Short mmCIF file of N, CA and C in Angstrom, two decimals:
data_model
loop_
_atom_site.label_atom_id
_atom_site.label_comp_id
_atom_site.label_asym_id
_atom_site.label_seq_id
_atom_site.Cartn_x
_atom_site.Cartn_y
_atom_site.Cartn_z
N MET Y 244 10.32 -63.22 -36.58
CA MET Y 244 9.30 -62.24 -36.28
C MET Y 244 8.06 -62.97 -35.77
N ALA Y 245 7.51 -62.53 -34.66
CA ALA Y 245 6.35 -63.18 -34.05
C ALA Y 245 5.08 -62.86 -34.82
N SER Y 246 4.21 -63.84 -34.87
CA SER Y 246 2.94 -63.67 -35.56
C SER Y 246 1.84 -63.39 -34.54
N ASN Y 247 0.79 -62.73 -34.98
CA ASN Y 247 -0.32 -62.45 -34.09
C ASN Y 247 -1.48 -63.40 -34.32
N THR Y 248 -1.23 -64.53 -34.94
CA THR Y 248 -2.27 -65.54 -35.11
C THR Y 248 -1.68 -66.91 -34.82
N VAL Y 249 -2.56 -67.81 -34.43
CA VAL Y 249 -2.19 -69.20 -34.21
C VAL Y 249 -3.09 -70.02 -35.12
N ASN Y 250 -2.52 -70.94 -35.87
CA ASN Y 250 -3.30 -71.69 -36.83
C ASN Y 250 -3.76 -73.02 -36.25
N PHE Y 251 -5.06 -73.19 -36.07
CA PHE Y 251 -5.65 -74.45 -35.67
C PHE Y 251 -6.51 -74.88 -36.85
N SER Y 252 -6.27 -76.09 -37.35
CA SER Y 252 -6.91 -76.55 -38.57
C SER Y 252 -6.49 -75.57 -39.66
N SER Y 253 -7.48 -75.03 -40.37
CA SER Y 253 -7.13 -74.06 -41.41
C SER Y 253 -7.60 -72.66 -41.04
N PHE Y 254 -8.05 -72.49 -39.80
CA PHE Y 254 -8.54 -71.19 -39.36
C PHE Y 254 -7.56 -70.56 -38.36
N PRO Y 255 -7.01 -69.41 -38.70
CA PRO Y 255 -6.10 -68.76 -37.75
C PRO Y 255 -6.90 -68.13 -36.61
N LEU Y 256 -6.43 -68.34 -35.40
CA LEU Y 256 -7.05 -67.73 -34.23
C LEU Y 256 -6.20 -66.54 -33.80
N PRO Y 257 -6.85 -65.44 -33.43
CA PRO Y 257 -6.08 -64.26 -33.04
C PRO Y 257 -5.39 -64.46 -31.70
N VAL Y 258 -4.22 -63.88 -31.57
CA VAL Y 258 -3.49 -63.92 -30.31
C VAL Y 258 -3.88 -62.67 -29.52
N PHE Y 259 -4.35 -62.87 -28.30
CA PHE Y 259 -4.77 -61.76 -27.45
C PHE Y 259 -3.55 -61.15 -26.76
N THR Y 260 -3.37 -59.84 -26.97
CA THR Y 260 -2.23 -59.14 -26.39
C THR Y 260 -2.64 -58.09 -25.36
N GLY Y 261 -3.93 -58.07 -25.04
CA GLY Y 261 -4.41 -57.12 -24.04
C GLY Y 261 -5.37 -56.08 -24.59
N GLU Y 262 -5.61 -56.10 -25.89
CA GLU Y 262 -6.52 -55.13 -26.51
C GLU Y 262 -7.67 -55.86 -27.18
N ASN Y 263 -8.82 -55.21 -27.19
CA ASN Y 263 -10.03 -55.73 -27.86
C ASN Y 263 -10.45 -57.10 -27.32
N PHE Y 264 -10.52 -57.20 -26.00
CA PHE Y 264 -10.88 -58.47 -25.38
C PHE Y 264 -12.24 -58.97 -25.84
N ASP Y 265 -13.21 -58.06 -25.98
CA ASP Y 265 -14.55 -58.49 -26.35
C ASP Y 265 -14.58 -59.18 -27.71
N LEU Y 266 -13.83 -58.67 -28.66
CA LEU Y 266 -13.78 -59.28 -29.99
C LEU Y 266 -13.02 -60.61 -29.95
N TRP Y 267 -11.90 -60.64 -29.26
CA TRP Y 267 -11.12 -61.87 -29.11
C TRP Y 267 -11.96 -62.95 -28.42
N LYS Y 268 -12.67 -62.56 -27.37
CA LYS Y 268 -13.51 -63.49 -26.62
C LYS Y 268 -14.58 -64.09 -27.52
N LEU Y 269 -15.22 -63.26 -28.33
CA LEU Y 269 -16.25 -63.74 -29.25
C LEU Y 269 -15.69 -64.79 -30.21
N LYS Y 270 -14.52 -64.51 -30.78
CA LYS Y 270 -13.91 -65.45 -31.73
C LYS Y 270 -13.52 -66.76 -31.06
N LEU Y 271 -12.97 -66.67 -29.85
CA LEU Y 271 -12.58 -67.89 -29.13
C LEU Y 271 -13.80 -68.69 -28.71
N LYS Y 272 -14.83 -68.01 -28.25
CA LYS Y 272 -16.05 -68.71 -27.84
C LYS Y 272 -16.63 -69.47 -29.04
N THR Y 273 -16.68 -68.82 -30.18
CA THR Y 273 -17.19 -69.48 -31.39
C THR Y 273 -16.33 -70.68 -31.76
N TYR Y 274 -15.02 -70.52 -31.65
CA TYR Y 274 -14.12 -71.65 -31.92
C TYR Y 274 -14.39 -72.80 -30.96
N PHE Y 275 -14.48 -72.50 -29.66
CA PHE Y 275 -14.74 -73.55 -28.67
C PHE Y 275 -16.07 -74.24 -28.92
N ILE Y 276 -17.09 -73.48 -29.30
CA ILE Y 276 -18.39 -74.09 -29.62
C ILE Y 276 -18.24 -75.04 -30.81
N SER Y 277 -17.52 -74.59 -31.83
CA SER Y 277 -17.35 -75.42 -33.04
C SER Y 277 -16.58 -76.71 -32.76
N GLN Y 278 -15.75 -76.70 -31.73
CA GLN Y 278 -14.96 -77.88 -31.38
C GLN Y 278 -15.58 -78.68 -30.23
N LYS Y 279 -16.80 -78.30 -29.83
CA LYS Y 279 -17.51 -78.95 -28.73
C LYS Y 279 -16.73 -78.87 -27.41
N LEU Y 280 -16.10 -77.72 -27.19
CA LEU Y 280 -15.31 -77.49 -25.98
C LEU Y 280 -15.90 -76.40 -25.09
N TRP Y 281 -16.91 -75.69 -25.58
CA TRP Y 281 -17.41 -74.53 -24.84
C TRP Y 281 -17.95 -74.90 -23.46
N ASP Y 282 -18.69 -76.01 -23.36
CA ASP Y 282 -19.25 -76.40 -22.06
C ASP Y 282 -18.15 -76.57 -21.01
N ILE Y 283 -17.05 -77.17 -21.40
CA ILE Y 283 -15.96 -77.41 -20.45
C ILE Y 283 -15.27 -76.10 -20.07
N VAL Y 284 -15.19 -75.15 -21.01
CA VAL Y 284 -14.58 -73.85 -20.73
C VAL Y 284 -15.50 -73.03 -19.82
N GLN Y 285 -16.78 -73.04 -20.14
CA GLN Y 285 -17.74 -72.22 -19.40
C GLN Y 285 -18.08 -72.79 -18.03
N SER Y 286 -18.28 -74.10 -17.96
CA SER Y 286 -18.76 -74.71 -16.71
C SER Y 286 -17.72 -75.54 -15.98
N GLY Y 287 -16.69 -75.96 -16.67
CA GLY Y 287 -15.69 -76.83 -16.05
C GLY Y 287 -16.25 -78.22 -15.82
N TYR Y 288 -15.59 -78.98 -14.98
CA TYR Y 288 -16.06 -80.31 -14.61
C TYR Y 288 -15.56 -80.60 -13.21
N THR Y 289 -16.22 -81.54 -12.57
CA THR Y 289 -15.83 -81.91 -11.20
C THR Y 289 -15.20 -83.28 -11.22
N LYS Y 290 -13.98 -83.34 -10.74
CA LYS Y 290 -13.29 -84.63 -10.66
C LYS Y 290 -13.64 -85.25 -9.30
N PRO Y 291 -14.16 -86.47 -9.31
CA PRO Y 291 -14.51 -87.11 -8.04
C PRO Y 291 -13.26 -87.35 -7.18
N ASP Y 292 -13.46 -87.33 -5.87
CA ASP Y 292 -12.35 -87.57 -4.95
C ASP Y 292 -11.80 -88.99 -5.10
N ASN Y 293 -12.70 -89.93 -5.31
CA ASN Y 293 -12.30 -91.33 -5.41
C ASN Y 293 -12.68 -91.86 -6.79
N THR Y 294 -11.70 -91.99 -7.66
CA THR Y 294 -11.98 -92.47 -9.01
C THR Y 294 -11.95 -94.00 -9.11
N ILE Y 295 -11.50 -94.65 -8.06
CA ILE Y 295 -11.41 -96.11 -8.07
C ILE Y 295 -12.79 -96.75 -8.15
N THR Y 296 -13.77 -96.13 -7.52
CA THR Y 296 -15.12 -96.71 -7.46
C THR Y 296 -15.98 -96.37 -8.67
N LEU Y 297 -15.43 -95.67 -9.64
CA LEU Y 297 -16.22 -95.29 -10.82
C LEU Y 297 -16.49 -96.49 -11.71
N SER Y 298 -17.68 -96.50 -12.30
CA SER Y 298 -18.00 -97.53 -13.28
C SER Y 298 -17.19 -97.24 -14.55
N LYS Y 299 -17.17 -98.20 -15.46
CA LYS Y 299 -16.45 -98.00 -16.74
C LYS Y 299 -17.01 -96.79 -17.48
N GLU Y 300 -18.32 -96.66 -17.46
CA GLU Y 300 -18.98 -95.54 -18.15
C GLU Y 300 -18.60 -94.20 -17.50
N GLU Y 301 -18.60 -94.15 -16.18
CA GLU Y 301 -18.22 -92.93 -15.47
C GLU Y 301 -16.74 -92.61 -15.69
N GLN Y 302 -15.90 -93.64 -15.72
CA GLN Y 302 -14.47 -93.46 -15.98
C GLN Y 302 -14.25 -92.88 -17.37
N LYS Y 303 -14.99 -93.40 -18.35
CA LYS Y 303 -14.87 -92.92 -19.73
C LYS Y 303 -15.32 -91.46 -19.82
N LYS Y 304 -16.42 -91.13 -19.14
CA LYS Y 304 -16.91 -89.75 -19.15
C LYS Y 304 -15.89 -88.81 -18.51
N LEU Y 305 -15.29 -89.23 -17.41
CA LEU Y 305 -14.26 -88.42 -16.74
C LEU Y 305 -13.06 -88.22 -17.66
N GLU Y 306 -12.62 -89.29 -18.32
CA GLU Y 306 -11.48 -89.18 -19.25
C GLU Y 306 -11.80 -88.23 -20.39
N ASP Y 307 -13.04 -88.28 -20.90
CA ASP Y 307 -13.45 -87.37 -21.96
C ASP Y 307 -13.41 -85.91 -21.49
N CYS Y 308 -13.90 -85.68 -20.27
CA CYS Y 308 -13.88 -84.32 -19.70
C CYS Y 308 -12.44 -83.84 -19.53
N GLU Y 309 -11.59 -84.70 -19.00
CA GLU Y 309 -10.18 -84.32 -18.81
C GLU Y 309 -9.50 -84.01 -20.14
N GLN Y 310 -9.80 -84.81 -21.16
CA GLN Y 310 -9.22 -84.59 -22.49
C GLN Y 310 -9.70 -83.27 -23.08
N LYS Y 311 -11.00 -83.02 -23.01
CA LYS Y 311 -11.54 -81.76 -23.53
C LYS Y 311 -10.97 -80.56 -22.78
N ASP Y 312 -10.86 -80.69 -21.47
CA ASP Y 312 -10.33 -79.60 -20.67
C ASP Y 312 -8.87 -79.32 -21.04
N ALA Y 313 -8.09 -80.37 -21.19
CA ALA Y 313 -6.68 -80.20 -21.57
C ALA Y 313 -6.56 -79.55 -22.94
N GLN Y 314 -7.42 -79.96 -23.86
CA GLN Y 314 -7.41 -79.40 -25.21
C GLN Y 314 -7.77 -77.91 -25.17
N ALA Y 315 -8.81 -77.56 -24.42
CA ALA Y 315 -9.24 -76.16 -24.32
C ALA Y 315 -8.18 -75.31 -23.62
N LEU Y 316 -7.59 -75.85 -22.56
CA LEU Y 316 -6.54 -75.11 -21.84
C LEU Y 316 -5.33 -74.88 -22.75
N PHE Y 317 -4.98 -75.89 -23.53
CA PHE Y 317 -3.88 -75.76 -24.47
C PHE Y 317 -4.16 -74.62 -25.46
N VAL Y 318 -5.37 -74.59 -26.01
CA VAL Y 318 -5.73 -73.53 -26.95
C VAL Y 318 -5.60 -72.17 -26.28
N LEU Y 319 -6.15 -72.04 -25.08
CA LEU Y 319 -6.07 -70.76 -24.37
C LEU Y 319 -4.63 -70.33 -24.14
N GLN Y 320 -3.79 -71.27 -23.78
CA GLN Y 320 -2.38 -70.93 -23.54
C GLN Y 320 -1.67 -70.51 -24.82
N GLN Y 321 -2.12 -71.01 -25.96
CA GLN Y 321 -1.47 -70.69 -27.23
C GLN Y 321 -1.94 -69.38 -27.84
N VAL Y 322 -3.16 -68.95 -27.51
CA VAL Y 322 -3.73 -67.78 -28.19
C VAL Y 322 -3.67 -66.51 -27.33
N VAL Y 323 -2.74 -66.49 -26.39
CA VAL Y 323 -2.49 -65.27 -25.62
C VAL Y 323 -1.00 -64.94 -25.72
N GLY Y 324 -0.70 -63.66 -25.70
CA GLY Y 324 0.69 -63.23 -25.72
C GLY Y 324 1.40 -63.63 -24.43
N GLU Y 325 2.70 -63.48 -24.41
CA GLU Y 325 3.50 -63.91 -23.26
C GLU Y 325 3.11 -63.24 -21.95
N THR Y 326 2.86 -61.94 -21.99
CA THR Y 326 2.50 -61.25 -20.74
C THR Y 326 1.15 -61.72 -20.22
N ILE Y 327 0.23 -62.03 -21.11
CA ILE Y 327 -1.09 -62.53 -20.70
C ILE Y 327 -0.94 -63.98 -20.23
N ALA Y 328 -0.11 -64.75 -20.89
CA ALA Y 328 0.09 -66.16 -20.52
C ALA Y 328 0.58 -66.28 -19.08
N ARG Y 329 1.40 -65.35 -18.65
CA ARG Y 329 1.90 -65.39 -17.27
C ARG Y 329 0.77 -65.25 -16.26
N ARG Y 330 -0.29 -64.57 -16.65
CA ARG Y 330 -1.42 -64.37 -15.74
C ARG Y 330 -2.26 -65.63 -15.57
N ILE Y 331 -2.22 -66.52 -16.56
CA ILE Y 331 -3.03 -67.74 -16.48
C ILE Y 331 -2.18 -68.99 -16.28
N MET Y 332 -0.88 -68.83 -16.09
CA MET Y 332 0.00 -70.00 -16.03
C MET Y 332 -0.27 -70.91 -14.84
N ASP Y 333 -0.88 -70.42 -13.78
CA ASP Y 333 -1.20 -71.27 -12.64
C ASP Y 333 -2.56 -71.93 -12.75
N ALA Y 334 -3.33 -71.57 -13.77
CA ALA Y 334 -4.65 -72.17 -13.97
C ALA Y 334 -4.46 -73.60 -14.46
N ASP Y 335 -5.06 -74.55 -13.74
CA ASP Y 335 -4.90 -75.95 -14.14
C ASP Y 335 -6.12 -76.48 -14.89
N THR Y 336 -7.11 -75.61 -15.14
CA THR Y 336 -8.25 -76.00 -15.97
C THR Y 336 -8.55 -74.85 -16.93
N ALA Y 337 -9.24 -75.19 -18.01
CA ALA Y 337 -9.63 -74.17 -18.98
C ALA Y 337 -10.58 -73.16 -18.35
N LYS Y 338 -11.49 -73.63 -17.52
CA LYS Y 338 -12.44 -72.72 -16.86
C LYS Y 338 -11.71 -71.71 -15.99
N LYS Y 339 -10.74 -72.15 -15.22
CA LYS Y 339 -9.99 -71.22 -14.37
C LYS Y 339 -9.27 -70.18 -15.22
N ALA Y 340 -8.64 -70.61 -16.30
CA ALA Y 340 -7.93 -69.67 -17.18
C ALA Y 340 -8.91 -68.67 -17.80
N TRP Y 341 -10.04 -69.17 -18.29
CA TRP Y 341 -11.06 -68.31 -18.91
C TRP Y 341 -11.59 -67.30 -17.89
N ASP Y 342 -11.88 -67.77 -16.68
CA ASP Y 342 -12.40 -66.89 -15.63
C ASP Y 342 -11.40 -65.80 -15.26
N ILE Y 343 -10.11 -66.15 -15.21
CA ILE Y 343 -9.07 -65.16 -14.91
C ILE Y 343 -9.07 -64.08 -15.98
N LEU Y 344 -9.12 -64.50 -17.25
CA LEU Y 344 -9.11 -63.53 -18.35
C LEU Y 344 -10.35 -62.65 -18.32
N GLU Y 345 -11.51 -63.26 -18.10
CA GLU Y 345 -12.75 -62.48 -18.06
C GLU Y 345 -12.71 -61.45 -16.93
N GLU Y 346 -12.31 -61.88 -15.76
CA GLU Y 346 -12.31 -60.95 -14.63
C GLU Y 346 -11.30 -59.83 -14.83
N GLU Y 347 -10.15 -60.16 -15.36
CA GLU Y 347 -9.13 -59.13 -15.53
C GLU Y 347 -9.48 -58.14 -16.63
N PHE Y 348 -10.05 -58.62 -17.72
CA PHE Y 348 -10.27 -57.74 -18.87
C PHE Y 348 -11.71 -57.26 -19.02
N GLU Y 349 -12.65 -57.86 -18.28
CA GLU Y 349 -14.02 -57.36 -18.26
C GLU Y 349 -14.39 -56.84 -16.89
N GLY Y 350 -13.75 -57.35 -15.87
CA GLY Y 350 -14.09 -56.99 -14.50
C GLY Y 350 -15.20 -57.88 -13.98
N ASN Y 351 -15.44 -57.79 -12.68
CA ASN Y 351 -16.54 -58.56 -12.12
C ASN Y 351 -17.84 -57.80 -12.35
N GLU Y 352 -18.94 -58.30 -11.84
CA GLU Y 352 -20.25 -57.69 -12.08
C GLU Y 352 -20.29 -56.23 -11.60
N LYS Y 353 -19.69 -55.95 -10.46
CA LYS Y 353 -19.69 -54.59 -9.92
C LYS Y 353 -18.92 -53.64 -10.84
N VAL Y 354 -17.77 -54.09 -11.33
CA VAL Y 354 -16.96 -53.26 -12.23
C VAL Y 354 -17.71 -52.99 -13.52
N ARG Y 355 -18.35 -54.03 -14.08
CA ARG Y 355 -19.12 -53.85 -15.32
C ARG Y 355 -20.27 -52.86 -15.10
N SER Y 356 -20.91 -52.93 -13.95
CA SER Y 356 -22.02 -52.03 -13.64
C SER Y 356 -21.53 -50.58 -13.56
N VAL Y 357 -20.39 -50.37 -12.92
CA VAL Y 357 -19.82 -49.02 -12.82
C VAL Y 357 -19.44 -48.50 -14.20
N LYS Y 358 -18.82 -49.34 -15.03
CA LYS Y 358 -18.44 -48.93 -16.38
C LYS Y 358 -19.68 -48.55 -17.19
N LEU Y 359 -20.72 -49.36 -17.09
CA LEU Y 359 -21.96 -49.09 -17.82
C LEU Y 359 -22.57 -47.77 -17.36
N HIS Y 360 -22.59 -47.54 -16.06
CA HIS Y 360 -23.12 -46.29 -15.52
C HIS Y 360 -22.32 -45.09 -16.05
N TYR Y 361 -21.00 -45.22 -16.05
CA TYR Y 361 -20.13 -44.15 -16.55
C TYR Y 361 -20.41 -43.88 -18.03
N LEU Y 362 -20.50 -44.93 -18.84
CA LEU Y 362 -20.74 -44.75 -20.27
C LEU Y 362 -22.12 -44.15 -20.54
N ARG Y 363 -23.11 -44.58 -19.76
CA ARG Y 363 -24.46 -44.04 -19.92
C ARG Y 363 -24.45 -42.54 -19.60
N ARG Y 364 -23.79 -42.18 -18.51
CA ARG Y 364 -23.72 -40.77 -18.11
C ARG Y 364 -22.98 -39.95 -19.18
N GLU Y 365 -21.88 -40.50 -19.69
CA GLU Y 365 -21.11 -39.82 -20.73
C GLU Y 365 -21.96 -39.61 -21.98
N PHE Y 366 -22.71 -40.63 -22.36
CA PHE Y 366 -23.59 -40.54 -23.53
C PHE Y 366 -24.65 -39.47 -23.33
N GLU Y 367 -25.24 -39.44 -22.15
CA GLU Y 367 -26.31 -38.48 -21.87
C GLU Y 367 -25.82 -37.04 -21.83
N THR Y 368 -24.54 -36.83 -21.61
CA THR Y 368 -24.01 -35.46 -21.51
C THR Y 368 -23.33 -34.99 -22.79
N ILE Y 369 -23.36 -35.80 -23.82
CA ILE Y 369 -22.76 -35.38 -25.09
C ILE Y 369 -23.58 -34.24 -25.68
N LYS Y 370 -22.91 -33.18 -26.05
CA LYS Y 370 -23.57 -32.05 -26.69
C LYS Y 370 -22.84 -31.75 -27.98
N MET Y 371 -23.61 -31.46 -29.00
CA MET Y 371 -23.02 -31.17 -30.29
C MET Y 371 -23.04 -29.65 -30.51
N LYS Y 372 -21.92 -29.12 -30.95
CA LYS Y 372 -21.85 -27.70 -31.27
C LYS Y 372 -22.65 -27.46 -32.54
N GLU Y 373 -23.20 -26.26 -32.66
CA GLU Y 373 -24.01 -25.95 -33.84
C GLU Y 373 -23.22 -26.08 -35.14
N SER Y 374 -21.94 -25.77 -35.09
CA SER Y 374 -21.12 -25.80 -36.30
C SER Y 374 -20.69 -27.22 -36.70
N LYS Y 375 -20.99 -28.20 -35.88
CA LYS Y 375 -20.57 -29.58 -36.15
C LYS Y 375 -21.75 -30.41 -36.67
N THR Y 376 -21.42 -31.37 -37.50
CA THR Y 376 -22.41 -32.37 -37.92
C THR Y 376 -22.10 -33.67 -37.19
N ILE Y 377 -23.00 -34.60 -37.27
CA ILE Y 377 -22.77 -35.89 -36.61
C ILE Y 377 -21.50 -36.54 -37.15
N ASP Y 378 -21.27 -36.42 -38.44
CA ASP Y 378 -20.08 -37.03 -39.05
C ASP Y 378 -18.78 -36.43 -38.53
N THR Y 379 -18.81 -35.19 -38.10
CA THR Y 379 -17.57 -34.53 -37.66
C THR Y 379 -17.48 -34.40 -36.14
N MET Y 380 -18.37 -35.04 -35.40
CA MET Y 380 -18.37 -34.91 -33.94
C MET Y 380 -17.08 -35.40 -33.30
N GLU Y 381 -16.44 -36.41 -33.85
CA GLU Y 381 -15.23 -36.96 -33.25
C GLU Y 381 -14.03 -36.04 -33.44
N GLU Y 382 -14.10 -35.15 -34.38
CA GLU Y 382 -12.95 -34.28 -34.68
C GLU Y 382 -12.75 -33.22 -33.63
#
């Protein structure tokens, strides 16, 4: 039987199956921050075209970025269900995978603006019947 959590350390991380993206995103972001991986997920990193000319310090920094990125990408691949994993399987960095998930489940700026406008309009047009109380409005 498949589980809906993945255990990293002693904290289970929820597996995203397509519902409640905002809550899943919050938990993953907090996890990435706690593991010092959030910067690499949010901003990514740039691999130089020519790594031969890098100093030892620059080479070490690049290796650290690559390691963090691989670790974050691994986590992302593990904490999504199979159908979601197929959507990010071509992403070769954590940032690309994260961006794919955000755009698909939150939409781009225009989509978010339209959703907000729709919700605002819906809120403004809510009317309560005299026989209903606030507690029973959903019924």
